[in-house]
């Protein structure tokens, strides 16, 4: 579904952020981008989202540019590292924002909002709260609900759980996988966390830096649904070590 063809990104002369990245992602797949700081993971995600245009090469989603695909119904949703909720809107109104922009049928919109609230496990009494009244984990759940309310075909996540404590992060990893298995959006997830990358995805794409390029692609052998107990297995630990060795080789 997503076809990145020798895509390069340069912000100024000879300052290449990404160089000749080639990657294909099948419909309904879940992959993770992993690499040292400054390797271009977020920049690559922005190319797929259509927020940047490649300096060379191209990015296609269903054979069209991301900017065009994004305008389609059920196009692309992007979740940032920060929840970026509007402080003057309560939970429901924050989740509703993408639907208001699309100006769809009111009854359909309400049904989508209700489904999104249920999907991420928010209680009815949370729906009228404002962002300042929510914990960090709850704010991220709302940001995820806002991204999912349009039922996107492509879901992009840029280190959404990086600021959370480890236990909450693991719990939200499990919630995200449950949602992905139910909806099956084509998903690209960016992280610095090796265990998170392996637990979530079918493939881990390791990037090298200066300029950013694909160093290796690791197939993850664990079946879905994945329980938290897989993290304690020797096979999981061995794969964490293998990917860690690759990352150490790329870190100055």
mmCIF file of C-alpha atoms in Angstrom:
data_model
loop_
_atom_site.group_PDB
_atom_site.id
_atom_site.type_symbol
_atom_site.label_atom_id
_atom_site.label_comp_id
_atom_site.label_asym_id
_atom_site.label_seq_id
_atom_site.Cartn_x
_atom_site.Cartn_y
_atom_site.Cartn_z
ATOM 1 C CA UNK A 1 0.000 0.000 0.000
ATOM 2 C CA UNK A 2 2.870 2.367 0.888
ATOM 3 C CA UNK A 3 5.709 2.458 -1.609
ATOM 4 C CA UNK A 4 8.778 4.564 -0.822
ATOM 5 C CA UNK A 5 10.959 4.665 -3.937
ATOM 6 C CA UNK A 6 14.547 5.859 -3.422
ATOM 7 C CA UNK A 7 13.248 8.824 -1.432
ATOM 8 C CA UNK A 8 15.747 11.462 -0.305
ATOM 9 C CA UNK A 9 15.205 14.596 1.747
ATOM 10 C CA UNK A 10 17.538 17.592 1.857
ATOM 11 C CA UNK A 11 16.737 20.786 3.754
ATOM 12 C CA UNK A 12 19.782 22.703 2.518
ATOM 13 C CA UNK A 13 22.674 22.175 0.124
ATOM 14 C CA UNK A 14 24.592 18.967 0.962
ATOM 15 C CA UNK A 15 22.649 18.553 4.239
ATOM 16 C CA UNK A 16 20.849 15.305 3.478
ATOM 17 C CA UNK A 17 18.419 14.104 6.138
ATOM 18 C CA UNK A 18 17.432 10.977 4.205
ATOM 19 C CA UNK A 19 19.187 9.384 1.270
ATOM 20 C CA UNK A 20 17.664 6.890 -1.188
ATOM 21 C CA UNK A 21 15.288 5.171 1.221
ATOM 22 C CA UNK A 22 13.381 2.300 -0.399
ATOM 23 C CA UNK A 23 10.626 0.598 1.574
ATOM 24 C CA UNK A 24 7.313 -1.107 0.811
ATOM 25 C CA UNK A 25 4.572 -1.635 3.383
ATOM 26 C CA UNK A 26 1.716 -4.007 2.614
ATOM 27 C CA UNK A 27 -1.893 -3.106 3.333
ATOM 28 C CA UNK A 28 -2.776 -3.791 6.951
ATOM 29 C CA UNK A 29 0.845 -4.294 8.043
ATOM 30 C CA UNK A 30 2.441 -2.925 11.214
ATOM 31 C CA UNK A 31 6.089 -1.846 10.943
ATOM 32 C CA UNK A 32 8.359 0.119 13.262
ATOM 33 C CA UNK A 33 11.121 2.582 12.395
ATOM 34 C CA UNK A 34 14.000 2.355 14.848
ATOM 35 C CA UNK A 35 17.349 4.136 14.886
ATOM 36 C CA UNK A 36 19.665 6.575 16.655
ATOM 37 C CA UNK A 37 18.647 10.187 17.229
ATOM 38 C CA UNK A 38 18.952 12.248 14.072
ATOM 39 C CA UNK A 39 18.659 9.335 11.653
ATOM 40 C CA UNK A 40 15.523 10.750 10.004
ATOM 41 C CA UNK A 41 12.791 8.499 11.442
ATOM 42 C CA UNK A 42 10.353 11.358 12.015
ATOM 43 C CA UNK A 43 11.304 12.949 8.691
ATOM 44 C CA UNK A 44 10.483 9.705 6.900
ATOM 45 C CA UNK A 45 7.134 9.597 8.690
ATOM 46 C CA UNK A 46 6.452 13.180 7.566
ATOM 47 C CA UNK A 47 7.147 12.169 3.957
ATOM 48 C CA UNK A 48 4.576 9.372 4.235
ATOM 49 C CA UNK A 49 2.102 11.766 5.879
ATOM 50 C CA UNK A 50 2.522 14.237 3.026
ATOM 51 C CA UNK A 51 3.797 16.977 5.353
ATOM 52 C CA UNK A 52 7.094 17.035 3.430
ATOM 53 C CA UNK A 53 7.897 16.335 -0.201
ATOM 54 C CA UNK A 54 10.974 14.273 -1.101
ATOM 55 C CA UNK A 55 13.898 16.107 -2.683
ATOM 56 C CA UNK A 56 14.490 13.057 -4.865
ATOM 57 C CA UNK A 57 12.546 9.872 -5.448
ATOM 58 C CA UNK A 58 8.900 9.556 -4.475
ATOM 59 C CA UNK A 59 6.427 8.256 -1.919
ATOM 60 C CA UNK A 60 3.170 6.693 -3.075
ATOM 61 C CA UNK A 61 0.137 5.408 -1.195
ATOM 62 C CA UNK A 62 -2.146 3.328 -3.375
ATOM 63 C CA UNK A 63 -0.213 4.740 -6.352
ATOM 64 C CA UNK A 64 -0.942 8.395 -5.534
ATOM 65 C CA UNK A 65 1.029 11.040 -3.628
ATOM 66 C CA UNK A 66 0.374 11.203 0.142
ATOM 67 C CA UNK A 67 -1.027 14.728 -0.209
ATOM 68 C CA UNK A 68 -3.742 13.380 -2.504
ATOM 69 C CA UNK A 69 -4.383 10.226 -0.473
ATOM 70 C CA UNK A 70 -4.713 12.303 2.710
ATOM 71 C CA UNK A 71 -7.733 14.105 1.238
ATOM 72 C CA UNK A 72 -9.631 10.869 0.751
ATOM 73 C CA UNK A 73 -12.194 9.579 3.212
ATOM 74 C CA UNK A 74 -10.372 7.292 5.670
ATOM 75 C CA UNK A 75 -7.028 8.620 4.476
ATOM 76 C CA UNK A 76 -4.099 9.235 6.863
ATOM 77 C CA UNK A 77 -3.992 9.957 10.597
ATOM 78 C CA UNK A 78 -0.833 11.049 12.431
ATOM 79 C CA UNK A 79 -0.206 10.833 16.188
ATOM 80 C CA UNK A 80 2.621 13.028 17.490
ATOM 81 C CA UNK A 81 4.881 12.530 20.496
ATOM 82 C CA UNK A 82 2.894 15.215 22.332
ATOM 83 C CA UNK A 83 -0.908 14.762 22.498
ATOM 84 C CA UNK A 84 -1.456 18.310 21.117
ATOM 85 C CA UNK A 85 -4.990 18.545 22.478
ATOM 86 C CA UNK A 86 -6.816 21.871 22.334
ATOM 87 C CA UNK A 87 -7.031 23.029 25.973
ATOM 88 C CA UNK A 88 -10.350 24.861 25.523
ATOM 89 C CA UNK A 89 -12.080 21.732 24.184
ATOM 90 C CA UNK A 90 -13.203 18.796 26.295
ATOM 91 C CA UNK A 91 -12.424 15.179 25.398
ATOM 92 C CA UNK A 92 -15.378 14.716 23.055
ATOM 93 C CA UNK A 93 -14.755 17.994 21.209
ATOM 94 C CA UNK A 94 -11.054 17.188 20.796
ATOM 95 C CA UNK A 95 -11.892 13.782 19.332
ATOM 96 C CA UNK A 96 -14.501 15.358 17.064
ATOM 97 C CA UNK A 97 -12.115 17.866 15.484
ATOM 98 C CA UNK A 98 -11.155 15.826 12.366
ATOM 99 C CA UNK A 99 -14.827 15.116 11.706
ATOM 100 C CA UNK A 100 -15.744 18.791 11.989
ATOM 101 C CA UNK A 101 -13.094 19.631 9.429
ATOM 102 C CA UNK A 102 -14.526 17.034 7.033
ATOM 103 C CA UNK A 103 -18.069 18.407 7.595
ATOM 104 C CA UNK A 104 -19.825 15.051 7.411
ATOM 105 C CA UNK A 105 -23.268 13.946 8.544
ATOM 106 C CA UNK A 106 -23.877 14.834 12.218
ATOM 107 C CA UNK A 107 -25.419 11.474 13.172
ATOM 108 C CA UNK A 108 -22.577 9.587 11.497
ATOM 109 C CA UNK A 109 -20.045 11.770 13.283
ATOM 110 C CA UNK A 110 -21.566 11.082 16.685
ATOM 111 C CA UNK A 111 -21.533 7.338 15.999
ATOM 112 C CA UNK A 112 -17.847 7.537 15.058
ATOM 113 C CA UNK A 113 -17.039 9.533 18.213
ATOM 114 C CA UNK A 114 -18.859 7.014 20.413
ATOM 115 C CA UNK A 115 -17.057 4.113 18.707
ATOM 116 C CA UNK A 116 -13.689 5.813 19.139
ATOM 117 C CA UNK A 117 -14.319 6.460 22.854
ATOM 118 C CA UNK A 118 -15.265 2.834 23.360
ATOM 119 C CA UNK A 119 -12.298 1.607 21.352
ATOM 120 C CA UNK A 120 -9.721 3.285 23.574
ATOM 121 C CA UNK A 121 -11.543 2.486 26.815
ATOM 122 C CA UNK A 122 -12.552 5.968 27.978
ATOM 123 C CA UNK A 123 -15.379 6.083 30.517
ATOM 124 C CA UNK A 124 -18.489 8.197 30.003
ATOM 125 C CA UNK A 125 -17.474 10.560 32.800
ATOM 126 C CA UNK A 126 -14.114 11.200 31.074
ATOM 127 C CA UNK A 127 -15.780 12.486 27.917
ATOM 128 C CA UNK A 128 -16.591 15.939 29.300
ATOM 129 C CA UNK A 129 -13.229 16.538 30.998
ATOM 130 C CA UNK A 130 -10.713 19.057 29.695
ATOM 131 C CA UNK A 131 -7.067 18.140 28.940
ATOM 132 C CA UNK A 132 -5.790 19.789 32.144
ATOM 133 C CA UNK A 133 -7.915 17.318 34.124
ATOM 134 C CA UNK A 134 -6.334 14.236 32.524
ATOM 135 C CA UNK A 135 -3.161 12.302 33.260
ATOM 136 C CA UNK A 136 -0.468 12.015 30.604
ATOM 137 C CA UNK A 137 -1.636 8.532 29.679
ATOM 138 C CA UNK A 138 -5.239 9.652 29.369
ATOM 139 C CA UNK A 139 -4.267 12.606 27.180
ATOM 140 C CA UNK A 140 -2.415 10.242 24.870
ATOM 141 C CA UNK A 141 -5.462 7.972 24.737
ATOM 142 C CA UNK A 142 -7.536 10.960 23.625
ATOM 143 C CA UNK A 143 -4.953 11.835 20.956
ATOM 144 C CA UNK A 144 -5.129 8.236 19.737
ATOM 145 C CA UNK A 145 -8.943 8.341 19.721
ATOM 146 C CA UNK A 146 -8.822 11.559 17.681
ATOM 147 C CA UNK A 147 -6.547 9.846 15.145
ATOM 148 C CA UNK A 148 -8.790 6.783 14.957
ATOM 149 C CA UNK A 149 -12.154 8.563 14.772
ATOM 150 C CA UNK A 150 -11.973 8.859 10.990
ATOM 151 C CA UNK A 151 -11.163 5.122 10.743
ATOM 152 C CA UNK A 152 -8.003 5.843 8.719
ATOM 153 C CA UNK A 153 -6.493 3.402 6.272
ATOM 154 C CA UNK A 154 -3.000 4.637 7.228
ATOM 155 C CA UNK A 155 -2.003 5.280 10.851
ATOM 156 C CA UNK A 156 1.332 6.984 11.577
ATOM 157 C CA UNK A 157 2.660 7.280 15.135
ATOM 158 C CA UNK A 158 5.720 9.360 16.040
ATOM 159 C CA UNK A 159 6.958 8.148 19.449
ATOM 160 C CA UNK A 160 3.542 8.618 21.074
ATOM 161 C CA UNK A 161 4.437 6.868 24.348
ATOM 162 C CA UNK A 162 7.976 8.199 24.849
ATOM 163 C CA UNK A 163 7.107 10.460 27.786
ATOM 164 C CA UNK A 164 5.195 7.810 29.758
ATOM 165 C CA UNK A 165 6.471 5.559 32.536
ATOM 166 C CA UNK A 166 7.453 2.053 31.487
ATOM 167 C CA UNK A 167 4.457 0.174 32.889
ATOM 168 C CA UNK A 168 1.922 2.574 31.366
ATOM 169 C CA UNK A 169 3.858 2.470 28.109
ATOM 170 C CA UNK A 170 3.589 -1.323 28.014
ATOM 171 C CA UNK A 171 -0.134 -1.169 28.766
ATOM 172 C CA UNK A 172 -0.725 1.300 25.938
ATOM 173 C CA UNK A 173 1.375 -0.869 23.617
ATOM 174 C CA UNK A 174 -1.052 -3.709 24.325
ATOM 175 C CA UNK A 175 -4.050 -1.401 23.769
ATOM 176 C CA UNK A 176 -2.613 -0.206 20.473
ATOM 177 C CA UNK A 177 -2.130 -3.780 19.272
ATOM 178 C CA UNK A 178 -5.700 -4.654 20.244
ATOM 179 C CA UNK A 179 -6.967 -1.682 18.229
ATOM 180 C CA UNK A 180 -4.727 -2.522 15.259
ATOM 181 C CA UNK A 181 -5.919 -6.139 15.217
ATOM 182 C CA UNK A 182 -9.528 -4.947 15.246
ATOM 183 C CA UNK A 183 -9.178 -2.219 12.591
ATOM 184 C CA UNK A 184 -6.044 -3.300 10.663
ATOM 185 C CA UNK A 185 -4.884 0.140 9.468
ATOM 186 C CA UNK A 186 -1.550 0.133 7.673
ATOM 187 C CA UNK A 187 0.644 1.332 10.530
ATOM 188 C CA UNK A 188 4.114 2.869 10.798
ATOM 189 C CA UNK A 189 5.352 3.454 14.342
ATOM 190 C CA UNK A 190 8.485 5.445 15.264
ATOM 191 C CA UNK A 191 10.343 4.688 18.500
ATOM 192 C CA UNK A 192 13.753 4.673 20.185
ATOM 193 C CA UNK A 193 12.747 1.722 22.362
ATOM 194 C CA UNK A 194 13.933 -1.667 21.068
ATOM 195 C CA UNK A 195 11.552 -3.766 23.197
ATOM 196 C CA UNK A 196 8.597 -1.609 22.144
ATOM 197 C CA UNK A 197 9.526 -1.943 18.473
ATOM 198 C CA UNK A 198 9.751 -5.738 18.665
ATOM 199 C CA UNK A 199 6.622 -6.183 20.780
ATOM 200 C CA UNK A 200 4.425 -4.132 18.457
ATOM 201 C CA UNK A 201 5.471 -4.828 14.916
ATOM 202 C CA UNK A 202 5.755 -7.437 12.212
ATOM 203 C CA UNK A 203 8.945 -5.832 10.898
ATOM 204 C CA UNK A 204 11.518 -3.579 12.538
ATOM 205 C CA UNK A 205 13.257 -1.258 10.075
ATOM 206 C CA UNK A 206 16.609 -0.104 11.495
ATOM 207 C CA UNK A 207 17.862 3.220 10.133
ATOM 208 C CA UNK A 208 21.450 4.446 9.980
ATOM 209 C CA UNK A 209 22.212 8.154 10.174
ATOM 210 C CA UNK A 210 24.226 10.868 8.398
ATOM 211 C CA UNK A 211 22.300 10.677 6.098
ATOM 212 C CA UNK A 212 19.355 8.524 7.130
ATOM 213 C CA UNK A 213 19.097 5.259 5.231
ATOM 214 C CA UNK A 214 17.876 1.745 5.876
ATOM 215 C CA UNK A 215 20.513 -0.350 7.642
ATOM 216 C CA UNK A 216 18.516 -3.558 8.104
ATOM 217 C CA UNK A 217 14.997 -4.991 8.212
ATOM 218 C CA UNK A 218 14.240 -7.536 10.928
ATOM 219 C CA UNK A 219 11.242 -9.866 10.683
ATOM 220 C CA UNK A 220 9.547 -10.369 14.059
ATOM 221 C CA UNK A 221 8.494 -14.032 14.455
ATOM 222 C CA UNK A 222 5.934 -13.754 17.282
ATOM 223 C CA UNK A 223 2.306 -14.479 16.450
ATOM 224 C CA UNK A 224 -0.604 -12.152 17.186
ATOM 225 C CA UNK A 225 -2.349 -11.593 19.511
ATOM 226 C CA UNK A 226 0.709 -10.862 21.631
ATOM 227 C CA UNK A 227 0.545 -11.135 25.390
ATOM 228 C CA UNK A 228 2.799 -9.131 27.716
ATOM 229 C CA UNK A 229 4.368 -12.481 28.648
ATOM 230 C CA UNK A 230 6.200 -12.623 25.310
ATOM 231 C CA UNK A 231 8.586 -9.970 26.655
ATOM 232 C CA UNK A 232 9.902 -12.489 29.195
ATOM 233 C CA UNK A 233 10.739 -15.192 26.638
ATOM 234 C CA UNK A 234 14.306 -16.070 25.703
ATOM 235 C CA UNK A 235 13.473 -15.602 22.009
ATOM 236 C CA UNK A 236 12.300 -12.046 22.676
ATOM 237 C CA UNK A 237 15.456 -11.282 24.651
ATOM 238 C CA UNK A 238 17.654 -12.685 21.908
ATOM 239 C CA UNK A 239 15.939 -10.514 19.289
ATOM 240 C CA UNK A 240 16.313 -7.429 21.510
ATOM 241 C CA UNK A 241 20.030 -8.204 21.721
ATOM 242 C CA UNK A 242 20.337 -8.673 17.950
ATOM 243 C CA UNK A 243 18.638 -5.366 17.183
ATOM 244 C CA UNK A 244 20.615 -3.658 19.928
ATOM 245 C CA UNK A 245 23.872 -4.781 18.329
ATOM 246 C CA UNK A 246 22.742 -3.247 15.034
ATOM 247 C CA UNK A 247 21.900 0.033 16.750
ATOM 248 C CA UNK A 248 25.196 0.183 18.629
ATOM 249 C CA UNK A 249 27.025 -0.189 15.336
ATOM 250 C CA UNK A 250 25.185 2.883 14.031
ATOM 251 C CA UNK A 251 25.523 5.108 17.123
ATOM 252 C CA UNK A 252 28.560 7.423 17.169
#
